[in-house]
Amino acid sequence: MAAPMLRFVTVPQGMPEKRAAESRRHDFGEIYAEYAPAKAEEQAGRCSQCGVPFCQIHCPLHNNIPDWLMLTAAGRLEEAYEVASATNNMPEVCGRICPQDRLCEGNCVIEAAGHGTVTIGSVEKFVTDTAWERGWVKPIRPALERAQSVGIVGAGPGGLAAAEQLRRKGYQIHVYDRYDRVGGLLVYGIPNFKLEKTIVERRAAWLGDGGIKFHLECEIGRDITFAELRRRHDAVLIATGVYKARDMQAPGSGLAGIVQAMTYLTASNRKGLGDAVPEFESGKLDADGKHVVVIGGGDTAMDCVRTAVRQGAKSVKCLYRRDRENMPGSMREVKHAEEEGVEFVWLSAPEAFDGKAKVQTAIGHRMRLGARDSTGRGAPVKIEDSTFRLPADLVIKALGFDPEPLPVLFKAPELAVTDWGTIKIDRRTLMSNLDGVFAAGDIVRGASLVVWAIRDGRDAAASIDRYIQAKAANAGITAAAAE
Ligand SMILES: Cc1cc2nc3c(=O)[nH]c(=O)nc-3n(C[C@H](O)[C@H](O)[C@H](O)COP(=O)(O)OP(=O)(O)OC[C@H]3O[C@@H](n4cnc5c(N)ncnc54)[C@H](O)[C@@H]3O)c2cc1C
Ligand code: SF4
């Protein structure tokens, strides 16, 4: 077989100023600053109110999209907000960061007819931001206070959605999180240019005002035992997300300058929040002036490449072992990244890293797609003698996440997990094998989406309510007034 032609990727020397300026086009704050009521009404008015709302079916929350679009088109924004918020605990977040091209908008019949989707996410975001500005987002004031309490481990979207739903029913809600801020990956994973942190802070403050108690920098398994948590509360929800970064072993992979995606993104987010971040200030986790190579093809990789562009990287390359059609990340994100100057090196994988004290070169090889694997996609196969070298001062590994070993961390070996380490639940009740212990979000699904975590949180809340009420009924208690 003839040796395949080697293609050395051209490295742009310096991110041109024009490109940096163009990159800002995709910062949400700037796009939506221009998203005036007239634009929202115009977009909403494009909805054909088709008989079969595929957008609604494909939204994990089954949001009543046609109705809120109709109300927006009629200028009845407060009612539109009421409809939008009836099924979604964070419409302003989902409107910004749902991969709409794979969910509601990707199934819009107008899009299917070739006329371009109604920008559902943008309208959802616009309507909810307007509601916050005009004071239509009313505080949580339960009609009755219940004595029973629920302990929620994890202040990410799954835990927060459950907290709100249960608090509305009058339960005493305590949310525990090992981070110092409320929001989980909304704060420390997703970059500010996609989701401004003030949006998450506003939601967190509102939940606190509604009577939800947050116990921050409190790690279950370290600061409080899982057994103690179960003793304290009538039910417990585990919504801890997935944080064990997948890694790769290759010669040179221990060199300085090779970091995990979450380490890199957390530093960037903390910096943006005004925290002191010595590893950023020392330059270790700052892409400014560097040749950056990101490994992976998911949404986390997209966030890394786009963050590196914004930090002023000299060049940003993304190595992914499959092709564009078979990457897991959102196509919209790829398009944005390309417009911002990121170069995708499709069908390629790293095999080694070179450098003296720190990484200087990433050595990769070409791949082709072979027979389909268990994911239904062509399995990447190495092409022999196809090695290439890329300059790399900073290498970011974005290979995905697995669950941490919760039974070990919680010192609860009796907590059943699947072969993948996610918590085993009864799909009907979302309860684990332990009585009164429920689970929701990424720790059940594996790395997923915010909107699915919200959906799970809502479902878990409904199930926890039924569980507590059934127990109370058995014990002859209906609703005891709390202090
Ligand atoms: C970089 C990145 C970008 C992403 N971008 C998008 C996007 O654009 N759109 C999208 O829809 N999804 C995105 N996702 C996925 C999305 O963020 C997750 O699916 C979602 O946040 C899961 O919610 P969760 O509540 O299950 O977990 P998390 O948001 O991970 O929250 C879990 C919380 O539990 C806490 N915790 C863990 N263990 C303990 C313990 N023992 N004690 C106390 N607290 C604990 C953690 O500190 C954390 O705050 C992204 C993910 C990443 C990593
Ligand atoms: S929650 Fe997400 S999927 Fe559902 S309508 Fe909003 S943007 Fe679309």
XYZ file of C-alpha atoms and ligand atoms in Angstrom:
544
model
C 0.000 0.000 0.000
C 1.357 3.415 -0.905
C 2.202 5.523 2.085
C -0.494 8.129 2.608
C 0.558 11.665 1.902
C 1.574 13.423 5.060
C -0.238 16.618 5.628
C 1.544 19.006 7.957
C -0.916 21.419 9.334
C -0.121 25.027 8.616
C 0.240 26.977 11.802
C -0.966 30.557 11.716
C 1.732 32.613 13.426
C -0.323 34.788 15.683
C -4.066 35.082 15.852
C -4.766 38.051 13.522
C -6.460 40.979 15.193
C -9.409 40.791 12.802
C -10.000 37.215 13.802
C -9.911 38.086 17.482
C -12.466 40.794 16.804
C -14.619 38.371 14.819
C -14.414 35.906 17.660
C -16.313 38.262 19.898
C -19.301 37.927 17.601
C -20.124 34.707 19.341
C -20.047 35.990 22.891
C -23.583 35.726 24.167
C -23.623 39.011 26.026
C -22.905 40.865 22.819
C -25.270 38.941 20.578
C -28.205 39.368 22.866
C -27.549 42.961 23.753
C -28.837 43.507 20.207
C -31.716 41.079 20.616
C -34.376 43.764 20.886
C -38.073 43.047 21.494
C -38.794 43.583 17.793
C -36.311 40.837 16.874
C -37.807 38.447 19.421
C -41.315 39.172 18.145
C -40.203 38.750 14.548
C -38.546 35.404 15.280
C -41.457 34.186 17.404
C -43.861 35.231 14.638
C -42.068 32.885 12.220
C -43.394 29.874 14.140
C -45.976 28.163 11.927
C -47.815 26.748 14.985
C -47.634 23.416 13.218
C -49.918 20.655 14.415
C -47.113 18.367 15.573
C -44.642 20.389 17.653
C -41.437 18.441 17.001
C -39.498 21.186 18.819
C -41.475 20.469 22.005
C -41.125 16.725 21.626
C -37.357 16.999 21.237
C -36.901 19.405 24.166
C -36.042 17.197 27.174
C -38.356 19.369 29.308
C -41.131 19.270 26.693
C -41.378 23.019 27.025
C -44.543 24.434 25.522
C -42.554 26.239 22.842
C -45.367 27.006 20.363
C -47.393 28.758 23.074
C -44.593 30.937 24.374
C -43.615 31.852 20.806
C -47.204 32.835 20.032
C -47.382 34.980 23.189
C -44.037 36.614 22.405
C -45.126 37.378 18.852
C -48.184 39.095 20.348
C -45.980 41.146 22.693
C -47.428 39.337 25.755
C -44.017 38.756 27.296
C -45.043 38.229 30.917
C -47.415 35.427 29.923
C -44.734 34.003 27.622
C -42.373 33.925 30.609
C -44.988 32.178 32.759
C -45.396 29.446 30.148
C -41.623 29.102 29.638
C -40.872 28.896 33.368
C -43.683 26.448 34.124
C -41.575 23.539 32.858
C -38.028 24.885 33.196
C -36.226 26.000 36.363
C -33.569 27.919 34.419
C -34.923 29.071 31.049
C -32.358 31.888 30.893
C -29.574 29.277 31.191
C -31.019 26.768 28.696
C -31.746 29.538 26.213
C -28.036 30.313 26.249
C -26.349 26.940 26.382
C -28.608 24.129 25.196
C -27.260 22.611 21.986
C -30.455 23.734 20.268
C -29.249 22.433 16.909
C -29.544 18.917 18.340
C -32.752 19.532 20.316
C -35.623 21.967 19.748
C -34.275 24.022 16.844
C -32.855 21.019 15.031
C -36.415 19.675 14.851
C -38.204 22.890 13.883
C -40.402 22.216 10.828
C -39.447 25.581 9.328
C -35.812 24.437 9.472
C -36.784 21.136 7.875
C -38.533 23.063 5.092
C -35.233 24.819 4.404
C -36.165 28.276 5.701
C -33.936 28.357 8.779
C -35.085 27.502 12.281
C -37.032 29.806 14.548
C -34.359 30.850 17.083
C -36.185 29.214 19.984
C -33.307 29.366 22.477
C -32.734 33.070 21.853
C -36.411 33.851 22.370
C -36.482 31.759 25.572
C -33.472 33.623 26.861
C -34.841 37.014 25.838
C -38.222 36.410 27.468
C -36.648 35.238 30.743
C -34.058 38.011 30.907
C -36.905 40.475 30.386
C -38.837 38.791 33.212
C -35.878 39.235 35.581
C -35.430 42.872 34.565
C -39.106 43.718 35.040
C -39.555 41.879 38.337
C -41.830 39.136 36.994
C -39.710 36.384 38.564
C -41.527 36.082 41.868
C -39.791 34.789 45.019
C -40.514 31.242 46.194
C -43.050 31.492 49.028
C -44.463 28.036 49.844
C -48.123 27.955 50.820
C -47.224 25.799 53.836
C -44.016 24.897 55.659
C -43.357 21.217 56.162
C -41.225 19.785 58.922
C -39.541 17.240 56.675
C -36.205 18.061 55.150
C -34.295 16.934 52.094
C -30.499 16.910 51.800
C -29.222 17.500 48.288
C -25.598 16.725 47.448
C -24.498 18.934 44.574
C -25.468 22.504 43.652
C -25.336 21.936 39.887
C -28.430 22.285 37.681
C -29.778 18.858 38.708
C -29.569 19.592 42.432
C -30.870 23.150 42.039
C -33.894 22.159 39.961
C -34.847 19.568 42.584
C -34.225 22.085 45.387
C -36.608 24.615 43.852
C -39.348 22.097 43.141
C -39.219 20.676 46.674
C -38.980 24.056 48.353
C -42.105 25.176 46.492
C -43.866 22.285 48.228
C -42.700 23.578 51.602
C -39.880 21.141 52.445
C -36.790 22.327 54.320
C -34.033 22.089 51.729
C -30.316 21.850 52.460
C -27.923 21.801 49.490
C -24.337 20.677 50.161
C -21.513 21.408 47.729
C -17.765 21.021 47.924
C -17.264 24.114 45.741
C -17.318 27.613 47.179
C -20.029 28.785 44.775
C -23.463 27.552 43.736
C -23.905 26.270 40.160
C -21.609 23.259 39.611
C -20.410 23.155 36.000
C -22.505 26.234 35.212
C -19.874 28.169 37.181
C -16.608 26.284 36.875
C -16.978 24.319 33.625
C -18.950 26.324 31.069
C -17.028 29.474 30.049
C -18.296 32.973 30.689
C -18.604 33.794 26.967
C -21.335 31.133 26.718
C -22.971 31.685 30.085
C -22.242 34.823 32.080
C -21.608 33.983 35.737
C -23.875 36.820 36.868
C -26.790 34.820 35.415
C -25.974 31.866 37.669
C -25.324 34.097 40.691
C -28.710 35.767 40.247
C -30.475 32.385 40.181
C -28.522 31.163 43.224
C -29.348 34.302 45.242
C -33.021 33.925 44.332
C -33.071 30.298 45.515
C -31.414 31.342 48.775
C -34.004 34.087 49.202
C -36.677 31.418 48.782
C -35.410 29.644 51.897
C -33.032 27.048 50.440
C -29.983 26.639 52.697
C -26.633 26.230 50.990
C -23.717 24.555 52.779
C -20.739 25.417 50.590
C -17.203 24.037 50.806
C -18.793 21.053 52.424
C -17.860 17.746 50.864
C -19.970 14.722 51.657
C -17.618 11.910 52.592
C -15.021 14.356 53.935
C -16.771 17.054 56.009
C -19.992 15.172 56.701
C -20.397 11.434 56.416
C -23.010 10.052 54.071
C -24.506 8.152 56.992
C -24.869 11.398 58.958
C -26.527 13.063 55.953
C -29.072 10.270 55.800
C -29.740 10.631 59.526
C -30.283 14.387 59.207
C -32.814 14.290 56.386
C -36.016 12.513 55.447
C -34.645 11.958 51.944
C -31.336 12.525 50.182
C -30.683 13.387 46.553
C -27.271 12.684 45.050
C -26.582 15.097 42.169
C -22.800 15.128 42.238
C -22.042 15.147 38.506
C -19.085 13.342 36.939
C -15.595 14.677 37.528
C -13.033 11.908 36.992
C -11.192 13.085 33.880
C -10.322 10.410 31.332
C -6.618 10.346 30.663
C -4.194 9.084 28.067
C -0.837 7.430 28.421
C 1.722 8.429 25.798
C 5.449 9.068 25.899
C 5.982 12.554 27.301
C 2.424 12.905 28.625
C 3.832 13.806 32.052
C 5.608 16.926 30.727
C 4.755 20.295 32.218
C 2.310 22.224 30.041
C -0.011 19.236 29.525
C -3.163 19.772 31.556
C -6.683 18.489 32.020
C -9.578 20.456 30.510
C -11.341 21.081 33.838
C -8.117 22.371 35.416
C -7.740 24.797 32.535
C -11.399 25.890 32.387
C -11.758 26.222 36.166
C -8.704 28.492 36.311
C -10.108 30.627 33.501
C -13.541 30.838 35.134
C -12.065 31.659 38.547
C -9.940 34.384 36.988
C -13.058 35.825 35.343
C -14.800 35.776 38.725
C -11.979 37.838 40.236
C -10.382 35.061 42.316
C -6.618 34.913 42.839
C -5.437 32.063 40.586
C -1.653 31.674 40.989
C -1.412 29.026 38.257
C -3.067 31.369 35.803
C -1.035 34.392 36.867
C 2.209 32.396 36.551
C 1.221 31.691 32.938
C 0.897 27.946 33.461
C -2.834 27.877 32.715
C -2.964 30.957 30.489
C -2.926 30.395 26.709
C -1.771 33.929 25.944
C 0.966 33.883 23.276
C 1.048 30.072 23.141
C 0.591 27.394 20.531
C -2.300 25.440 22.009
C -3.272 21.885 21.119
C -6.587 20.551 22.450
C -7.259 16.830 22.281
C -10.879 15.694 21.990
C -14.009 16.414 19.973
C -16.754 17.004 22.530
C -18.285 20.184 23.887
C -15.606 20.467 26.561
C -12.941 20.508 23.838
C -14.904 23.250 22.061
C -14.966 25.307 25.247
C -11.200 24.874 25.636
C -10.338 25.943 22.083
C -12.627 28.959 22.236
C -11.299 29.982 25.655
C -7.731 29.735 24.332
C -8.647 32.027 21.415
C -9.994 34.577 23.840
C -6.898 34.379 26.014
C -4.792 35.407 23.000
C -3.234 32.098 21.912
C -0.838 32.250 18.958
C -2.521 29.251 17.383
C -5.218 26.827 18.484
C -5.570 23.340 17.061
C -8.047 20.630 17.925
C -7.037 17.015 17.341
C -9.932 14.630 16.971
C -9.672 10.977 15.974
C -12.838 10.867 13.895
C -14.117 13.287 11.245
C -16.395 16.289 11.464
C -19.551 14.254 10.812
C -18.761 11.843 13.632
C -17.685 14.188 16.380
C -19.808 14.306 19.543
C -19.676 18.088 19.982
C -22.266 20.523 18.660
C -21.819 21.468 14.978
C -22.769 25.001 15.887
C -19.857 25.134 18.329
C -17.466 23.804 15.681
C -18.628 26.434 13.219
C -18.135 29.180 15.792
C -14.705 27.847 16.696
C -13.657 27.737 13.038
C -14.863 31.270 12.453
C -12.812 32.312 15.456
C -9.636 30.861 13.938
C -9.441 27.394 15.490
C -7.983 24.755 13.198
C -9.483 21.258 13.392
C -7.118 18.425 12.613
C -9.724 15.768 11.877
C -8.890 12.053 11.859
C -5.789 12.442 13.983
C -4.617 11.276 17.381
C -1.668 12.178 19.571
C 0.985 9.509 20.090
C 3.710 11.370 22.031
C 4.817 14.717 23.357
C 8.273 16.164 23.096
C 10.071 18.868 25.027
C 12.801 19.509 27.571
C 11.452 20.786 30.857
C 8.049 21.362 29.317
C 6.096 20.341 26.269
C 7.160 21.907 22.963
C 5.782 19.534 20.347
C 2.779 17.278 20.006
C 3.414 14.284 17.782
C 0.344 12.777 16.176
C -0.659 10.352 13.490
C -3.488 10.120 11.006
C -6.526 7.887 11.422
C -9.133 6.473 9.102
C -12.594 5.203 9.983
C -12.969 1.433 9.909
C -15.901 -0.860 10.661
C -18.648 0.512 12.868
C -18.123 0.135 16.609
C -20.628 -0.107 19.477
C -21.424 3.614 19.114
C -22.561 3.020 15.519
C -19.736 5.187 14.201
C -16.701 4.047 12.235
C -13.955 2.926 14.624
C -10.804 5.050 14.240
C -7.884 3.028 12.884
C -4.309 4.282 12.845
C -2.733 4.913 9.424
C 0.853 3.688 9.541
C 3.674 6.091 8.696
C 1.446 9.140 8.930
C 3.199 10.914 11.764
C 3.067 14.697 12.005
C 4.395 17.230 14.496
C 2.706 20.338 15.829
C 4.264 23.098 17.924
C 2.610 22.977 21.357
C 3.326 25.094 24.446
C 0.063 24.117 26.072
C -1.709 20.802 25.545
C -5.235 20.430 26.937
C -6.729 16.964 27.348
C -10.501 17.009 26.861
C -11.180 13.287 26.647
C -14.359 13.161 28.688
C -15.357 12.379 32.253
C -16.281 9.328 34.293
C -18.000 9.177 37.676
C -15.872 9.315 40.785
C -16.115 6.151 42.911
C -18.960 7.373 45.114
C -19.366 4.225 47.254
C -15.714 4.637 48.233
C -15.805 8.421 48.697
C -19.051 8.194 50.669
C -17.765 5.179 52.613
C -21.016 3.534 51.582
C -20.093 0.294 49.785
C -23.771 -0.696 49.945
C -24.660 2.076 47.406
C -25.137 0.209 44.109
C -23.480 1.545 40.965
C -23.456 0.384 37.343
C -20.428 -1.036 35.521
C -19.673 2.548 34.463
C -19.760 3.812 38.053
C -23.000 5.791 37.630
C -25.562 5.348 40.387
C -28.026 2.536 39.792
C -31.575 3.778 40.132
C -35.079 2.502 39.697
C -35.988 4.322 36.442
C -39.555 4.834 37.664
C -38.771 6.418 41.022
C -35.155 7.577 40.561
C -34.438 5.989 43.939
C -31.162 4.120 44.407
C -30.988 0.746 46.132
C -30.873 2.631 49.470
C -34.199 3.600 50.993
C -34.815 7.352 50.653
C -31.656 8.003 48.602
C -32.365 9.317 45.102
C -30.027 10.355 42.289
C -30.232 12.723 39.309
C -28.192 14.361 36.563
C -24.793 13.338 35.224
C -24.126 10.953 38.114
C -26.955 8.818 36.712
C -26.667 9.479 32.965
C -22.921 9.976 32.633
C -21.701 13.287 31.177
C -24.786 14.810 29.571
C -26.489 18.189 29.291
C -27.793 20.877 31.613
C -31.326 20.493 30.313
C -31.296 16.761 31.090
C -29.980 17.441 34.606
C -32.878 19.877 35.125
C -35.330 17.299 33.846
C -33.917 14.668 36.209
C -33.928 17.095 39.131
C -37.612 17.842 38.547
C -38.489 14.161 38.205
C -36.507 13.300 41.338
C -38.255 16.082 43.277
C -41.677 14.728 42.313
C -40.624 11.239 43.366
C -39.103 12.435 46.664
C -42.339 14.263 47.447
C -44.353 11.082 46.830
C -41.899 9.080 48.955
C -42.039 11.468 51.916
C -45.806 11.825 51.726
C -46.287 8.064 51.602
C -44.021 7.665 54.625
C -45.823 10.422 56.492
C -49.189 8.898 55.655
C -47.984 5.559 56.985
C -46.813 7.230 60.156
C -50.093 9.153 60.461
C -48.482 12.558 59.880
C -49.762 14.789 57.096
C -48.135 18.225 57.192
C -46.475 19.243 60.408
C -45.668 22.904 60.686
C -41.975 23.678 60.769
C -40.582 26.185 63.253
C -16.619 22.175 30.119
C -18.047 21.755 30.040
C -18.900 22.464 29.203
C -20.227 22.090 29.102
N -21.045 22.817 28.294
C -22.352 22.500 28.216
C -23.231 23.253 27.408
O -22.823 24.181 26.714
N -24.545 22.921 27.403
C -25.037 21.895 28.156
O -26.252 21.664 28.147
N -24.215 21.151 28.927
C -22.890 21.427 28.972
N -22.059 20.678 29.754
C -22.632 19.570 30.548
C -23.353 20.104 31.788
O -22.579 21.103 32.406
C -23.661 18.966 32.752
O -24.375 17.968 32.057
C -24.510 19.453 33.934
O -23.878 20.512 34.613
C -24.783 18.293 34.904
O -25.453 18.774 36.019
P -25.366 18.032 37.442
O -26.205 18.837 38.344
O -25.661 16.604 37.247
O -23.817 18.104 37.851
P -22.774 19.287 38.040
O -23.156 20.509 37.286
O -21.460 18.692 37.720
O -22.861 19.627 39.586
C -22.464 18.690 40.548
C -22.095 19.403 41.823
O -21.864 18.423 42.829
C -20.783 18.834 43.637
N -20.221 17.672 44.315
C -19.646 16.581 43.744
N -19.290 15.697 44.703
C -19.627 16.243 45.897
C -19.507 15.808 47.250
N -18.970 14.641 47.574
N -19.950 16.629 48.232
C -20.509 17.836 47.927
N -20.639 18.284 46.656
C -20.217 17.499 45.654
C -19.833 19.487 42.657
O -18.957 20.363 43.319
C -20.815 20.216 41.725
O -21.055 21.535 42.145
C -20.719 20.999 29.857
C -19.843 20.271 30.677
C -18.527 20.636 30.757
C -17.581 19.844 31.616
S -34.783 24.002 27.228
Fe -33.262 23.742 25.572
S -34.150 22.236 24.200
Fe -35.819 23.010 25.490
S -36.716 24.752 24.355
Fe -35.147 25.607 25.698
S -33.309 25.700 24.440
Fe -34.713 24.276 23.410
